């Protein structure tokens, strides 16, 4: 069970059970929907950006432990960051999942997902929603397309 | 019960390990594994008889045509079809139902008409009817299910009051395991003046099908769920209906004469088999049917119900497990949830122990909404599964419970 | 020329005898034989990785999904598609063209519109358009061919004056061997405001295809004619067109969300792949492409043209033989008649010497009417054929001539 | 070539080259069309029946040697026969092709077709057309359906 332990690290199990920022954001000026139709994971993301800084961020939705914890940890990680810094974190997270070095801080907890290719899309979904929200892309995002 | 030791020996993939563990394949409702006899039949076909059929005057082509048509004969016998020409080869259930919606549906459904499906139908038996209704200005009516996961017969009756043109329902639900009273539903549909379309995807692999006894108008199934290769399947239909229907795919094989601006059609079933037929699929389906008939479909059904009973009994002993579907009249499909562990997490955790189950909406989103869940986990059995597989399932589940801190 | 001794060794069926003679398979335009590598890839898939794709969270399903999508990547590279998602898997050419007619055609063709095909098209590239035109009250216009069996470019130009919505033509004619100037035809079609549909059934197996260079909108081909299993094939389409088109088959895989009365669609290409995908077909197609690319498509094309040249030269030496099709720009398809011996009798007689040729209208009845014949005999070559096969063909033909008393 | 010789017997080659009764029938009161769409063989059959006797019969069409010779020999065989006798010949011919004893007279020349399953439908077509004509079945006949 070592590798399962690496996937379901305590921090992930904790954020799954008690997701942070699991709420709508009053005065949100960015929004995105994420949906993986085949597996059913769903996220609705609110962001309030002022002067290039993420002043508040929250999410709602349903999904597996990986997707819920990823969304929770993401909101914690980008809260108070500039959009440029958030984009940098997106890149670092994405790089980690595709074989690169660990992402900073608690995000490193998701390094274990690499060994579970079927679950990468779960860890990714909220991050792609974030990018869509920041870039004001109206379309719902998905991380399920095999071309991704 | 079947002699699973000898059955398992026929399936090369079951000798494979998954993550260092014996492969415990419990996703049979999604697709089945293939016995050596089916794979050998396919190889043999390509090694000795491969050619395009029906149009060849040389030996190879005659052999290929005979192999193809022997597959049709086997299917006709397997489901007790009205005649050989009642069997139209398709890629599988989805294509079969789309064929009916496109050909019979477009010809017969008018604005204002009704089409009835059930809330336990697979997307493949819902979406084609939605598309048809949207195109024709008809209305789709979804029959509700009971608390314990059966078709609500009084709602079914109410739906029939509007005199629908088409009534579609599954023989066996892939998300609940319910075995529906298809002969009765067909009788009611006919009394209301509708044609009855039976989605047999979860029935043909698992129990003895008799389309004449059911008296349905259309019966669809997939070969890949019953030991045959992917890309195999059929639509069985009453010949008189097929005669009257326009063709589906235009192209080779299905024509009688082609003029510059119009064409006339070949006899049934060829009218519906445009393009080069998939001889491999027919050969593989024939071999799969021979394999199943040697076991005996009654024994197959019995084996799977027995496994389902054992699985339900064991799973019920785990405090936080909820099982979906009716107590009786169920096939070897066992859908469940385990506390608040998401089914995808369950599937990942079980996979580490070599146990393959499905997690998700199982292509039945309207049903999931009614069950009030986004997803369930599902174990589904076939001829090679045994009680050891259930043990493996249960012990892997207990590990998941530990990891997530859910009461066992 | 290819090293046919080593190529032949890869094809188990070529070791078989037909009527006590070496099998001389010259019906490759109908379907090709399969090399061991393709059959092994299919066996390997079923022995180790078989599962339903896209929806599984267990290892086997991940592997199956990867195998399936790797097949897509292979196809995209093989025809130089715009993107991976430009590749929609289908059963073959006929289904691909029907998909376009049904989805793009039904959406875009209005009463009074025109659709253009050519008189050398296969029924699969005629009948779907006839059906579409009849349904929509549009008109089908058939472009004439020249004396020597090429598309009549001035008639093509005249047909375009009516500003058709769709212009469909074959890359390579299966009844004449003509290689058409598809990039030029596409340019002309676009200039007239039409979409260009290329029937690539006889091109993909035999020459290097570059859909971006052709710039066509839709390109259809069949796997079974290019070493891959029956039931494999694809439609390649410009992604923007696919995005805008309604789905084809409703069912699993192709949906985003399903509500009781309507549904939303998955991304392309999945929107067009309703139902359980045929993973075997994708795996087999990938293996076939790998095999062909190792030989090199330019060398494949060269090999076949060389054989066609030799065959035409030898056949021309038989006094009563008539060869159809152009002198230049032809692929490895050689249609002919021999005095007044009916092609079916020829096929039967040749078969006794192990020589498999096709006889009939080759699913091109409008062309046959223009050629003024009810049927032709056709020899068509592939990578395993060589000059010995042509010798066998010619000597068997001479026997037929003797039997029927036709001047040799 | 022995078996080819059995298929293409002299009488068959002769009737192929010089088909008898290859013509329309003046005053015909029975007619049938036969067509095998996959191989393209085609026959148009005229019969004049009076008092239960086939007074005249002729055919036209195109097809292979087997189908043309079969039609030609059929017309010769049934000319002047009662419809009952013609039906008897149909049965005898059909039986021969499906493994039974040889049909009477020159019709036995088609016994060799048995060894060529792909060509049985060619030998059969005119006979099925005859039966359709005598039974006044309006539909064109075919012998290509594999269920036949
Ligand atoms: C030019 C051409 N188009 C279309 C087809 C149809 O292909 P399929 O029967 O594989 O769908 C063929 C072959 O039969 C062909 O040669
Ligand atoms: C009940 C039911 N109907 C239809 C289908 C669709 O079958 P296929 O995907 O083989 O077309 C399935 C399986 O996926 C099913 O379980």
PDB file of C-alpha atoms and ligand atoms in Angstrom, chain B residues 29-31 91-97 120-125 170-175 199-203 220-225 231-232 362-364 378, chain C residues 52 55 251-253 274-277, ligand 2:
ATOM      1  CA  UNK B  29     -21.080  -5.061 -17.765  1.00  0.00           C
ATOM      2  CA  UNK B  30     -18.688  -2.688 -19.559  1.00  0.00           C
ATOM      3  CA  UNK B  31     -17.044  -5.331 -21.706  1.00  0.00           C
ATOM      4  CA  UNK B  91     -21.243  -2.552 -34.446  1.00  0.00           C
ATOM      5  CA  UNK B  92     -23.221  -3.038 -31.240  1.00  0.00           C
ATOM      6  CA  UNK B  93     -26.184  -1.936 -29.196  1.00  0.00           C
ATOM      7  CA  UNK B  94     -25.682   1.777 -29.725  1.00  0.00           C
ATOM      8  CA  UNK B  95     -25.593   1.468 -33.484  1.00  0.00           C
ATOM      9  CA  UNK B  96     -28.547  -0.909 -33.487  1.00  0.00           C
ATOM     10  CA  UNK B  97     -30.718   1.538 -31.568  1.00  0.00           C
ATOM     11  CA  UNK B 120     -33.126   3.355 -15.954  1.00  0.00           C
ATOM     12  CA  UNK B 121     -32.145   3.358 -19.605  1.00  0.00           C
ATOM     13  CA  UNK B 122     -28.568   3.623 -20.774  1.00  0.00           C
ATOM     14  CA  UNK B 123     -27.701   6.813 -22.687  1.00  0.00           C
ATOM     15  CA  UNK B 124     -27.645   4.670 -25.813  1.00  0.00           C
ATOM     16  CA  UNK B 125     -31.353   4.006 -25.374  1.00  0.00           C
ATOM     17  CA  UNK B 170     -33.753  -2.258 -21.154  1.00  0.00           C
ATOM     18  CA  UNK B 171     -34.041  -5.984 -20.630  1.00  0.00           C
ATOM     19  CA  UNK B 172     -31.476  -5.738 -17.821  1.00  0.00           C
ATOM     20  CA  UNK B 173     -30.322  -2.468 -16.279  1.00  0.00           C
ATOM     21  CA  UNK B 174     -26.571  -1.986 -16.385  1.00  0.00           C
ATOM     22  CA  UNK B 175     -26.728   0.355 -13.367  1.00  0.00           C
ATOM     23  CA  UNK B 199     -32.079  -2.834 -25.238  1.00  0.00           C
ATOM     24  CA  UNK B 200     -30.616  -6.295 -24.768  1.00  0.00           C
ATOM     25  CA  UNK B 201     -27.022  -5.229 -24.103  1.00  0.00           C
ATOM     26  CA  UNK B 202     -27.032  -6.690 -20.583  1.00  0.00           C
ATOM     27  CA  UNK B 203     -29.335  -9.571 -21.395  1.00  0.00           C
ATOM     28  CA  UNK B 220     -30.341  -4.731 -29.792  1.00  0.00           C
ATOM     29  CA  UNK B 221     -27.176  -6.225 -28.342  1.00  0.00           C
ATOM     30  CA  UNK B 222     -23.363  -5.939 -28.394  1.00  0.00           C
ATOM     31  CA  UNK B 223     -20.956  -8.780 -29.055  1.00  0.00           C
ATOM     32  CA  UNK B 224     -18.108  -7.304 -27.035  1.00  0.00           C
ATOM     33  CA  UNK B 225     -20.048  -7.820 -23.796  1.00  0.00           C
ATOM     34  CA  UNK B 231     -17.186  -4.068 -33.231  1.00  0.00           C
ATOM     35  CA  UNK B 232     -19.622  -6.976 -33.259  1.00  0.00           C
ATOM     36  CA  UNK B 362     -22.453   4.119 -16.037  1.00  0.00           C
ATOM     37  CA  UNK B 363     -23.983   6.111 -18.892  1.00  0.00           C
ATOM     38  CA  UNK B 364     -27.199   6.482 -16.918  1.00  0.00           C
ATOM     39  CA  UNK B 378     -20.227  -1.320  -9.716  1.00  0.00           C
TER      40      UNK B 378
ATOM     41  CA  UNK C  52     -13.774  -0.578 -22.137  1.00  0.00           C
ATOM     42  CA  UNK C  55     -14.467   5.523 -18.337  1.00  0.00           C
ATOM     43  CA  UNK C 251     -25.276   7.048 -26.911  1.00  0.00           C
ATOM     44  CA  UNK C 252     -22.449   6.502 -24.471  1.00  0.00           C
ATOM     45  CA  UNK C 253     -19.092   8.290 -24.851  1.00  0.00           C
ATOM     46  CA  UNK C 274     -21.193   7.075 -29.704  1.00  0.00           C
ATOM     47  CA  UNK C 275     -21.112   3.624 -28.131  1.00  0.00           C
ATOM     48  CA  UNK C 276     -18.244   1.464 -26.968  1.00  0.00           C
ATOM     49  CA  UNK C 277     -15.342   2.223 -29.281  1.00  0.00           C
TER      50      UNK C 277
HETATM   51  C1  LIG E   2     -27.873  -1.434 -20.959  1.00  0.00           C
HETATM   52  C2  LIG E   2     -26.894  -0.989 -22.000  1.00  0.00           C
HETATM   53  N1  LIG E   2     -27.342  -0.458 -23.143  1.00  0.00           N
HETATM   54  C3  LIG E   2     -26.515  -0.055 -24.119  1.00  0.00           C
HETATM   55  C4  LIG E   2     -25.154  -0.165 -23.987  1.00  0.00           C
HETATM   56  C5  LIG E   2     -24.281   0.319 -25.097  1.00  0.00           C
HETATM   57  O1  LIG E   2     -23.592  -0.744 -25.714  1.00  0.00           O
HETATM   58  P1  LIG E   2     -22.415  -0.427 -26.737  1.00  0.00           P
HETATM   59  O2  LIG E   2     -21.551   0.595 -26.082  1.00  0.00           O
HETATM   60  O3  LIG E   2     -21.739  -1.734 -26.920  1.00  0.00           O
HETATM   61  O4  LIG E   2     -23.040   0.087 -27.982  1.00  0.00           O
HETATM   62  C6  LIG E   2     -24.631  -0.707 -22.798  1.00  0.00           C
HETATM   63  C7  LIG E   2     -23.183  -0.842 -22.550  1.00  0.00           C
HETATM   64  O5  LIG E   2     -22.388   0.042 -22.677  1.00  0.00           O
HETATM   65  C8  LIG E   2     -25.529  -1.114 -21.790  1.00  0.00           C
HETATM   66  O6  LIG E   2     -25.079  -1.634 -20.644  1.00  0.00           O
END
